[in-house]
Every structure is written in structure tokens, then in C-alpha cells.
Short mmCIF file of N, CA and C in Angstrom, two decimals:
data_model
loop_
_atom_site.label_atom_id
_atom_site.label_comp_id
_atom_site.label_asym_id
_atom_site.label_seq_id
_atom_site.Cartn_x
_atom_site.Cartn_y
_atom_site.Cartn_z
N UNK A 25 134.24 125.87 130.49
CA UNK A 25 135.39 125.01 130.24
C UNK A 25 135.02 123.98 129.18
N UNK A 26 136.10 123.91 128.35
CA UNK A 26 135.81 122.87 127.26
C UNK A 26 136.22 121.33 127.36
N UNK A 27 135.25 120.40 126.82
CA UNK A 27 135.76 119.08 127.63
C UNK A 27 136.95 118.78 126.76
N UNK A 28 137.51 117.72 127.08
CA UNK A 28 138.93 117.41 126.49
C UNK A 28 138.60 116.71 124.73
N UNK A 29 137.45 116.09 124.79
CA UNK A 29 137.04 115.77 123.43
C UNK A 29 136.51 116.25 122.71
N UNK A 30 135.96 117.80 122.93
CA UNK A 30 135.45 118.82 121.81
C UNK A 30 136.62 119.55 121.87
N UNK A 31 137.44 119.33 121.37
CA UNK A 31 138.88 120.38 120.98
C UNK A 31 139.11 121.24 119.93
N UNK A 32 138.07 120.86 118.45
CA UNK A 32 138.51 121.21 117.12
C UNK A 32 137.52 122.55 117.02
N UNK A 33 138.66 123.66 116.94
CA UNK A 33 137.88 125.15 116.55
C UNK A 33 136.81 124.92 115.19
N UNK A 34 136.03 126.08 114.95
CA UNK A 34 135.15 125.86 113.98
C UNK A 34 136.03 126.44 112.83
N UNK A 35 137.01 126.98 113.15
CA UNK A 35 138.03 127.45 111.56
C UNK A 35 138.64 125.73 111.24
N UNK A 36 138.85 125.39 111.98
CA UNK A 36 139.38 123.78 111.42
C UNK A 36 138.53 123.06 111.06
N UNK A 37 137.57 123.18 111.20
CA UNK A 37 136.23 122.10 111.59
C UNK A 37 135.88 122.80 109.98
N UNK A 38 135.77 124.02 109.17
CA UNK A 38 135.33 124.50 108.17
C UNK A 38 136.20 123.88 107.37
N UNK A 39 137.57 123.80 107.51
CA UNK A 39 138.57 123.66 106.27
C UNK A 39 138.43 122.13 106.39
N UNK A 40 138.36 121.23 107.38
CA UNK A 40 137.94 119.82 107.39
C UNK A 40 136.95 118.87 106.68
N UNK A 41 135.99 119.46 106.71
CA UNK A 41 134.44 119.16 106.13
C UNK A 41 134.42 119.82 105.10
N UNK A 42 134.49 121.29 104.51
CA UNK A 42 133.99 121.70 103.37
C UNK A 42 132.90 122.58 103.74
N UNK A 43 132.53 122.30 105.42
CA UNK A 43 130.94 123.25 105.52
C UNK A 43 131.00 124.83 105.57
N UNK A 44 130.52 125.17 105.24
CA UNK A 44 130.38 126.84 105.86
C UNK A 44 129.75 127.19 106.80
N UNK A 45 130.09 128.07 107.58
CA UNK A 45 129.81 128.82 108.79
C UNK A 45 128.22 128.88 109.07
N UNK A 46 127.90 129.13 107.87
CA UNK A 46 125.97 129.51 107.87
C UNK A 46 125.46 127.85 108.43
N UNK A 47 125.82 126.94 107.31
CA UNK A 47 125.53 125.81 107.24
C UNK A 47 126.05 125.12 109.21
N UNK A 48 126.76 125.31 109.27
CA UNK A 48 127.47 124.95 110.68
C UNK A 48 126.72 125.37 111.91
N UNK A 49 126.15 127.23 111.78
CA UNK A 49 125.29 127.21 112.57
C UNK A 49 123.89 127.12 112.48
N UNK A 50 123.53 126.37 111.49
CA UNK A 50 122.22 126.35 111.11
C UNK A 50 122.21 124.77 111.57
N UNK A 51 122.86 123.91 111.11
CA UNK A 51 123.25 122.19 111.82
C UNK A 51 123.07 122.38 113.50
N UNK A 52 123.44 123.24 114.32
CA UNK A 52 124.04 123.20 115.64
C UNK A 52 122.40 124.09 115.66
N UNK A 53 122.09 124.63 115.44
CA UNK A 53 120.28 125.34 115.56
C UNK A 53 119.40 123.91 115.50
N UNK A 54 119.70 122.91 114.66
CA UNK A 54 118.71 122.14 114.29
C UNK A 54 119.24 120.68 115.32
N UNK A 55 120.38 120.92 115.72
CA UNK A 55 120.49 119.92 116.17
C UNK A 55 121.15 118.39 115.62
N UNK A 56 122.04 118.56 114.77
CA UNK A 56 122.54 117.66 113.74
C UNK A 56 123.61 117.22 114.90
N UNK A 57 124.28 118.74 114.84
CA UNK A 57 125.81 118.48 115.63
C UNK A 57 125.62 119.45 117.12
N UNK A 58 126.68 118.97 118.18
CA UNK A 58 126.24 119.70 119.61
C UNK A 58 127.97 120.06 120.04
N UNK A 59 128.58 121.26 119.26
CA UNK A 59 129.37 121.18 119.67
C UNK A 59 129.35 122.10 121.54
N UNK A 60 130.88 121.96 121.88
CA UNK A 60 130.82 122.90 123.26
C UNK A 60 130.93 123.74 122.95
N UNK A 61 130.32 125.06 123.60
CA UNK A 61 130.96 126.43 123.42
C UNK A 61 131.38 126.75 124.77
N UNK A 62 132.43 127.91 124.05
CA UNK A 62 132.65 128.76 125.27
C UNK A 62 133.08 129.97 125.26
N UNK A 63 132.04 130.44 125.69
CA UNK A 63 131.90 131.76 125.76
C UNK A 63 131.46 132.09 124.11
N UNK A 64 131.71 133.01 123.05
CA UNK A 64 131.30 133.21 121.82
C UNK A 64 131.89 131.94 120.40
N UNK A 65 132.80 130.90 121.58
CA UNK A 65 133.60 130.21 120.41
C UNK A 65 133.04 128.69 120.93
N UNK A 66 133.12 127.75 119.63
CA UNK A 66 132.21 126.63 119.30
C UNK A 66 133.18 125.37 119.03
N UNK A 67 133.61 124.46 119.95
CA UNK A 67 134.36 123.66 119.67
C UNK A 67 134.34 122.00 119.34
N UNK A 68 134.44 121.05 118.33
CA UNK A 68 133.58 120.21 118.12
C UNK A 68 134.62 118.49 118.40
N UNK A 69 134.16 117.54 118.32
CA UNK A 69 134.69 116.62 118.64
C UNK A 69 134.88 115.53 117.39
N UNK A 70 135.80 114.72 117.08
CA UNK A 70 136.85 114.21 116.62
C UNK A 70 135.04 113.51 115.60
N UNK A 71 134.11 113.19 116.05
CA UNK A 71 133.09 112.24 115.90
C UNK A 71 132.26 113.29 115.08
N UNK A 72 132.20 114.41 115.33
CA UNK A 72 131.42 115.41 114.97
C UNK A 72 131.55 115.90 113.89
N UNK A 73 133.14 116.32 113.77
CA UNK A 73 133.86 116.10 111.97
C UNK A 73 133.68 115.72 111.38
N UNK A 74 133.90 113.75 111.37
CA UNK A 74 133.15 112.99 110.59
C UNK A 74 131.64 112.95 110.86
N UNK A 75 130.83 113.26 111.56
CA UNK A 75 129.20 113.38 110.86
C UNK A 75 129.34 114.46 109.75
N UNK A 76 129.84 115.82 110.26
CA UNK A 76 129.79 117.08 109.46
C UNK A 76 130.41 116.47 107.69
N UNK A 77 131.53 115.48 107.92
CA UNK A 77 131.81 115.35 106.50
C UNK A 77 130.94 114.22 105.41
N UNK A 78 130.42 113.34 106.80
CA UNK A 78 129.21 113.06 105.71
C UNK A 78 128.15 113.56 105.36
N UNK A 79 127.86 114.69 105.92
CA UNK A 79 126.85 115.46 105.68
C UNK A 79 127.33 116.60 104.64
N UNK A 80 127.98 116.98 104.76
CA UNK A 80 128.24 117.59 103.83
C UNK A 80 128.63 116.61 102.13
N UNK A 81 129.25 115.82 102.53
CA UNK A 81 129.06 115.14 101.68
C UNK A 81 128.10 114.33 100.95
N UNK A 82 127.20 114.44 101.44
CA UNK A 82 125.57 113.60 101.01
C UNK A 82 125.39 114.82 100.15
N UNK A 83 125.09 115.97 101.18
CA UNK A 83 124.07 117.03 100.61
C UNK A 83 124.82 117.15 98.95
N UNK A 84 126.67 117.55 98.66
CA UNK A 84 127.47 117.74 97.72
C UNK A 84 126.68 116.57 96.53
N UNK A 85 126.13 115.43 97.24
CA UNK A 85 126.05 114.32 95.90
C UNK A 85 124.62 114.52 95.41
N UNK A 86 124.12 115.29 96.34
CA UNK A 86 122.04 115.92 95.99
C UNK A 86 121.13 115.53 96.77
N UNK A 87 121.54 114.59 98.04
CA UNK A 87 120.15 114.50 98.91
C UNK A 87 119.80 115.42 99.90
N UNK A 88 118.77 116.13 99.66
CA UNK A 88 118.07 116.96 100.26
C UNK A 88 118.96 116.80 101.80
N UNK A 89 118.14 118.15 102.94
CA UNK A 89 118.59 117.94 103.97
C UNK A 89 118.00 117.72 105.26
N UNK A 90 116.73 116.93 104.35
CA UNK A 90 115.82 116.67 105.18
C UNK A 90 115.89 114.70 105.02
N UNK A 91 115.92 114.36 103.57
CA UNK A 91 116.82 113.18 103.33
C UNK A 91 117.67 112.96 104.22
N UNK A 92 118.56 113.49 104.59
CA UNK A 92 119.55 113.34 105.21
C UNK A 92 119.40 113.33 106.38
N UNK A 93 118.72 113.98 107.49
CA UNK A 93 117.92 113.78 108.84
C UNK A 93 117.27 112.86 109.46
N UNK A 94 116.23 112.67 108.06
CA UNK A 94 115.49 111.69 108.20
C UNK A 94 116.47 110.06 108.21
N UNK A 95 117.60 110.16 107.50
CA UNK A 95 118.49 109.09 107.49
C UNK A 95 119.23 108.88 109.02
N UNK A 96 119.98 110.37 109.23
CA UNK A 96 120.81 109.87 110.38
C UNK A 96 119.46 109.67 111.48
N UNK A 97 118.31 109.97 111.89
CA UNK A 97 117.41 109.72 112.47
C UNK A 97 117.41 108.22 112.84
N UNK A 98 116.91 107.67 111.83
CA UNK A 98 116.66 106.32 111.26
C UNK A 98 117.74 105.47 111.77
N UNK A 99 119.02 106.26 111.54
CA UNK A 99 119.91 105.52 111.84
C UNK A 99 120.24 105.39 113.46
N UNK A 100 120.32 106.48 114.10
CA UNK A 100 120.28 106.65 115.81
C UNK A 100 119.72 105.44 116.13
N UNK A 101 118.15 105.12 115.31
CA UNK A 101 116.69 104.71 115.91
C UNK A 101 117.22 102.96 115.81
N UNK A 102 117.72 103.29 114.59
CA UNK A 102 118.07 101.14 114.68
C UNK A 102 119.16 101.21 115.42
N UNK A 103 120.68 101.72 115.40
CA UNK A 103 121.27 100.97 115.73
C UNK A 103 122.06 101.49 117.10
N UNK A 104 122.58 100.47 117.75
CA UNK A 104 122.70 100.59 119.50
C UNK A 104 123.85 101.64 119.38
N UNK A 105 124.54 101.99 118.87
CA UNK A 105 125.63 102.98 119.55
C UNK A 105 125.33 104.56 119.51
N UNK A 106 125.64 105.38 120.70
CA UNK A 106 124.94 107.32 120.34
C UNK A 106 125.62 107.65 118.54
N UNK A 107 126.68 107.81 118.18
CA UNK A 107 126.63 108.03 117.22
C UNK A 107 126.88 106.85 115.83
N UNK A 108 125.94 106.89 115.35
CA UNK A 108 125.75 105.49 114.08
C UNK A 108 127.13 105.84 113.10
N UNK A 109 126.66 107.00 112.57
CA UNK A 109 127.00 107.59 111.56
C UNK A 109 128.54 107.49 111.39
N UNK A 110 129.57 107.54 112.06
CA UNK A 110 130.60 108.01 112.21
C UNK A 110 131.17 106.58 112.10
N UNK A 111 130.60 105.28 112.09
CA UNK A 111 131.07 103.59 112.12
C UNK A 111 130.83 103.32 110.49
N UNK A 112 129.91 103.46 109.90
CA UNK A 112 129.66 103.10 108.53
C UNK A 112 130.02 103.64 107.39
N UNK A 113 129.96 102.72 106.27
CA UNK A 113 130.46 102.60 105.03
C UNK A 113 128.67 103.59 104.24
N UNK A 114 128.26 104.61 104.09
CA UNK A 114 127.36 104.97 103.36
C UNK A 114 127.62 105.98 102.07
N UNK A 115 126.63 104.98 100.82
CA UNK A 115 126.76 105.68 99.63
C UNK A 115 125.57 106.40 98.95
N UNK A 116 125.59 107.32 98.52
CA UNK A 116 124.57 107.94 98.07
C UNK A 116 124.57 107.70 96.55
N UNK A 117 123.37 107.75 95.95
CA UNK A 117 123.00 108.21 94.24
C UNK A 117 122.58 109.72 93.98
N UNK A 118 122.29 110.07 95.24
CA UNK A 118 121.66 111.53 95.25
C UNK A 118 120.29 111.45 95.71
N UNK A 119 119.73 110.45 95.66
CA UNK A 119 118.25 110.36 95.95
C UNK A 119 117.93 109.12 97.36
N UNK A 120 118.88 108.21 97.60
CA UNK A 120 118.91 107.25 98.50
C UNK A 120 120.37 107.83 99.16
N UNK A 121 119.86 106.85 100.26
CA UNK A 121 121.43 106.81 101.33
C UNK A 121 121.48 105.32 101.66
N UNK A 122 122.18 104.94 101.03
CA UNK A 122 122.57 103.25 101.47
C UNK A 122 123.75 103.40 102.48
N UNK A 123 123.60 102.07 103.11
CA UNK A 123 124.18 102.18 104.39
C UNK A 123 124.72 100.81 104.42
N UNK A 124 126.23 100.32 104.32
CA UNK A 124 126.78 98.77 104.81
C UNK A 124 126.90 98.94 105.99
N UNK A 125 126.37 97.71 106.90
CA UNK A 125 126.78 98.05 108.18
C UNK A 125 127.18 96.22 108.21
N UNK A 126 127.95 95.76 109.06
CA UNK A 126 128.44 94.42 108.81
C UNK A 126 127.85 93.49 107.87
N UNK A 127 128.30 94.11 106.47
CA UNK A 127 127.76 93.32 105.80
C UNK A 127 126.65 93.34 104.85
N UNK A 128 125.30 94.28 105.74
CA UNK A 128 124.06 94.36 105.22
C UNK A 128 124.05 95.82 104.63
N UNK A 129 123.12 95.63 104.14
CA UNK A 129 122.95 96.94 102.90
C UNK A 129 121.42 97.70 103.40
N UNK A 130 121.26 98.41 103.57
CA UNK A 130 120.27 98.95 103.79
C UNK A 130 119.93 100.84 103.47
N UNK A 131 118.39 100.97 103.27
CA UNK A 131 118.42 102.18 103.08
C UNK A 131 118.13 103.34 104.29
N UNK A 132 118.95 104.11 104.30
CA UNK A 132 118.88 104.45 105.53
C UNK A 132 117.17 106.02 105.93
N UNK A 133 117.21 106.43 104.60
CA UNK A 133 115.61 107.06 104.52
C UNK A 133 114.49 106.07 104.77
N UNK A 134 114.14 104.71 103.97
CA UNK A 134 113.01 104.11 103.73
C UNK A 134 113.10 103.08 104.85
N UNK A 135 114.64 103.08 105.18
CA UNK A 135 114.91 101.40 106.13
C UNK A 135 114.69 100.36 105.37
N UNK A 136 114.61 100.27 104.10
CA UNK A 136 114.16 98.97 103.32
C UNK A 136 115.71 97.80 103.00
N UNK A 137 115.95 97.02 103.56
CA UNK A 137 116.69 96.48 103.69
C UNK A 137 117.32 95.37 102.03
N UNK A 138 118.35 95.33 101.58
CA UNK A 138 118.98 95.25 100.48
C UNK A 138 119.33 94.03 100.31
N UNK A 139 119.25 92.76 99.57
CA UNK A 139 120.04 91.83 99.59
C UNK A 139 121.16 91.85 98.60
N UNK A 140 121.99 91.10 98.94
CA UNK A 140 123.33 91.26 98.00
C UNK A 140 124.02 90.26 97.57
N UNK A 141 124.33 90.02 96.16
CA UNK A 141 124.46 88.84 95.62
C UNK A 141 125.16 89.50 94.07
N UNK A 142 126.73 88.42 93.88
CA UNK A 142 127.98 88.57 92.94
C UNK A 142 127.17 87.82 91.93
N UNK A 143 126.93 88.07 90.70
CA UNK A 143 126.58 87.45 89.56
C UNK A 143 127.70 87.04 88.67
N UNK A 144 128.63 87.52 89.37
CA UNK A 144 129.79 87.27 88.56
C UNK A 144 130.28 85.50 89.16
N UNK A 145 130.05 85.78 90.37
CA UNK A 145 130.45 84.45 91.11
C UNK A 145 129.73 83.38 90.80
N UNK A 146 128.41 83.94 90.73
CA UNK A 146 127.19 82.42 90.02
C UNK A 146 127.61 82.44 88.82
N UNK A 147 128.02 83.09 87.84
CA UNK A 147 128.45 83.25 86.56
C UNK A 147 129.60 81.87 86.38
N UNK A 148 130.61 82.22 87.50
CA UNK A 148 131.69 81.13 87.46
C UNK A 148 131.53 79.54 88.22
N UNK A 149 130.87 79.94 89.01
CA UNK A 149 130.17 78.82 89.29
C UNK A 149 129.97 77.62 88.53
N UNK A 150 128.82 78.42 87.62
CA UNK A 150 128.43 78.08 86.79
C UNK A 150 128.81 77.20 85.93
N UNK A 151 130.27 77.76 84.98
CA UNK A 151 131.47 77.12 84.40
C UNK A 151 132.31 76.08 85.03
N UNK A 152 132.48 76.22 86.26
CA UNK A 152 132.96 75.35 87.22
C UNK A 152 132.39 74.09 87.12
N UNK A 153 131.13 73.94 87.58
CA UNK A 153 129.87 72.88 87.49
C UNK A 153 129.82 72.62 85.96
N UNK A 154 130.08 73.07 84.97
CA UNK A 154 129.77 72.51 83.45
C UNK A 154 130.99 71.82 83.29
N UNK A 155 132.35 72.54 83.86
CA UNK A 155 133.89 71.65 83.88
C UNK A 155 133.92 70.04 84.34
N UNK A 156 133.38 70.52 85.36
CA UNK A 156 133.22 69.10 86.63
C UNK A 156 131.85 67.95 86.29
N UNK A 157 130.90 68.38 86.01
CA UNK A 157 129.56 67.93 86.39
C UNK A 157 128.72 67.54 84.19
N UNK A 158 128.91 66.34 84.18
CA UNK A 158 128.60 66.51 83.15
C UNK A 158 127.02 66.57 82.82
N UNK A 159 126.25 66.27 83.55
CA UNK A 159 124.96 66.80 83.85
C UNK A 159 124.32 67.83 83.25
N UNK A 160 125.54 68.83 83.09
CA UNK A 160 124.83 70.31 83.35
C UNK A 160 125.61 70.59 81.34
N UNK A 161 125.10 70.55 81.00
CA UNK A 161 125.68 70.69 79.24
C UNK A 161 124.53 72.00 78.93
N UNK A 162 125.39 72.43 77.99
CA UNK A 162 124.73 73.73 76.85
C UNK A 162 124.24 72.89 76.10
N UNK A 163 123.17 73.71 75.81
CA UNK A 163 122.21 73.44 74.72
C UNK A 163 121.58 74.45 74.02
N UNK A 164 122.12 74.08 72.18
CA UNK A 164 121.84 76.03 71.78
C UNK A 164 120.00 75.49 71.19
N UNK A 165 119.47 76.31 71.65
CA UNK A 165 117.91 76.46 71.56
C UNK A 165 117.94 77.01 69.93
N UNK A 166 117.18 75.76 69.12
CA UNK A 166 117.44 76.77 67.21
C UNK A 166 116.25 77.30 66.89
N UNK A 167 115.63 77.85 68.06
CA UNK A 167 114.81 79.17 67.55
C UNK A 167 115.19 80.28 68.09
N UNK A 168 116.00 80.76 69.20
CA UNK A 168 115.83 81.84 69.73
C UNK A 168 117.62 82.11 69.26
N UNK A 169 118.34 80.81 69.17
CA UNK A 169 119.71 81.26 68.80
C UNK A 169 120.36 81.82 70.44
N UNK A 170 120.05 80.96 71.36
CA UNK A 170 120.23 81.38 72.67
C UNK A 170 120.91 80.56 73.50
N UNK A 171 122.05 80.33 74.53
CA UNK A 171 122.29 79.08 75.11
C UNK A 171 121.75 78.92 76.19
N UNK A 172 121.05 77.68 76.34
CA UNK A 172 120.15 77.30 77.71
C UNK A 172 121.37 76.61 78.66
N UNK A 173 120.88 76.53 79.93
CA UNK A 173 121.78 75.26 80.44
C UNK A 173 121.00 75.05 81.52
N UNK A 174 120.76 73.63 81.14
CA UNK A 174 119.84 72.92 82.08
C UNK A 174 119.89 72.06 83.51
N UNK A 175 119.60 72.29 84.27
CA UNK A 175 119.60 72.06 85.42
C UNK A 175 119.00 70.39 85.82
N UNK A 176 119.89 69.14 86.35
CA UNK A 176 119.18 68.09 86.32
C UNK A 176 118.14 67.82 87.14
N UNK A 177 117.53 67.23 86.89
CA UNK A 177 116.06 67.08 87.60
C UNK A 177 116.18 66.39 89.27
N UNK A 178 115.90 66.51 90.12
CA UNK A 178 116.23 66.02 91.61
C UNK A 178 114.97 64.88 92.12
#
């Protein structure tokens, strides 16, 4: 008997994700995804889709699929809920898997954690404080042909 939350056949579950059949039972061999079966047919849950479509979608952008293991691994391992994967915002380059999770940036292969910071915003800042603050003045440097702006002394 199938539980009420693995409902989605593997013909839907293919046209959903993008995965193929090989790939699907080679995931469910390794242990990625656990759908129910019953009897010769394999039915997967609402949560399972979305892992399958980020996985398929990682592998589509070039990270290996061992990259990718080693990530959702990583990810199980830090954070408190059974499935991580299926809550977060993660982007790939092809070679990393970054991961926003409230906020923080992190890599989800190395675990090396990301800080994050608008240069555009210190940029305006910036202008803001030269508007307001007469302290803070340009000064064009006549060797380098460069504008400094100097910070007052505390």
C-alpha cells in the first residue's frame, strides 16, 4: 500500500524534473531519493520532485554527481530538518553549490561559509556622507590622476 504522500507515478515524476528513467533508478540504487513502491511501480513524494529537480538541475549546469552528494550530504549534516534541500535558494557555477539559507551564503561541497556585502550601497553611502558631512571631500591625487577620499582622523 502506498502512503498518501508518495502519490506521484515515475511517468510524472520524469516529465516534472527532466530525469530519465536510468538516472531515476540509479538515484533510488544510491540512495538520493526513497520513493514507495508497489509491487513493480515506484511512487514519489511532493519533496522528492523538488530534490530530483535540483538535482537534475545542478548536474544540467556541470557539477559532477558526486559534487552533488557530497553537497546534499553536507547539507542533511548541518541543518536540523530530514530534508534540507527542498527549503533553499541554491546556485551553481558548475563547479560550486552555493546555498542561501536565511540570509547566509554558504558552500554546500567545502561548507566554507560566504560573507555578503552591496558595494553599490557603500558606493552611495559614500555620496551621501560627502553631501552631508563636509569632512569627507575629494581630493584628485596629481600623480596618479585618481580620486582619493579621505576619511577624518578619530
Amino acid at each position: 500500500m502506498v502512503k498518501m504522500n508518495k502519490i506521484y507515478s515515475t511517468n510524472l515524476v520524469q516529465k516534472l524534473t527532466g530525469a530519465t528513467i536510468n538516472q531515476l533508478k540509479y538515484w533510488v540504487r544510491i540512495n538520493l531519493v526513497s520513493p514507495e513502491r508497489d509491487g513493480k511501480f515506484s511512487f514519489y513524494s511532493f519533496k522528492d520532485i523538488v530534490k530530483l529537480r535540483v538535482l537534475v538541475s545542478l548536474r544540467k549546469k556541470g557539477l559532477s554527481l558526486q559534487q552533488v552528494r557530497k553537497g546534499i550530504k553536507n547539507l542533511t549534516m548541518m541543518l536540523p530538518d530530514e530534508e534540507p534541500i527542498t527549503r533553499l535558494i541554491i546556485y551553481t557555477d558548475g563547479m560550486d553549490m552555493i546555498v542561501v539559507e536565511k540570509g547566509k551564503y554558504f558552500n554546500a561541497i567545502t561548507r566554507q561559509q560566504y560573507i555578503q556585502f552591496d558595494t553599490e550601497q557603500i558606493g552611495a553611502e559614500i555620496i551621501e556622507l560627502q553631501k552631508t558631512d563636509s569632512t569627507f571631500t575629494k581630493v584628485k591625487d596629481n600623480f596618479e590622476n585618481k580620486k582619493v577620499i579621505p576619511f577624518p582622523y578619530i
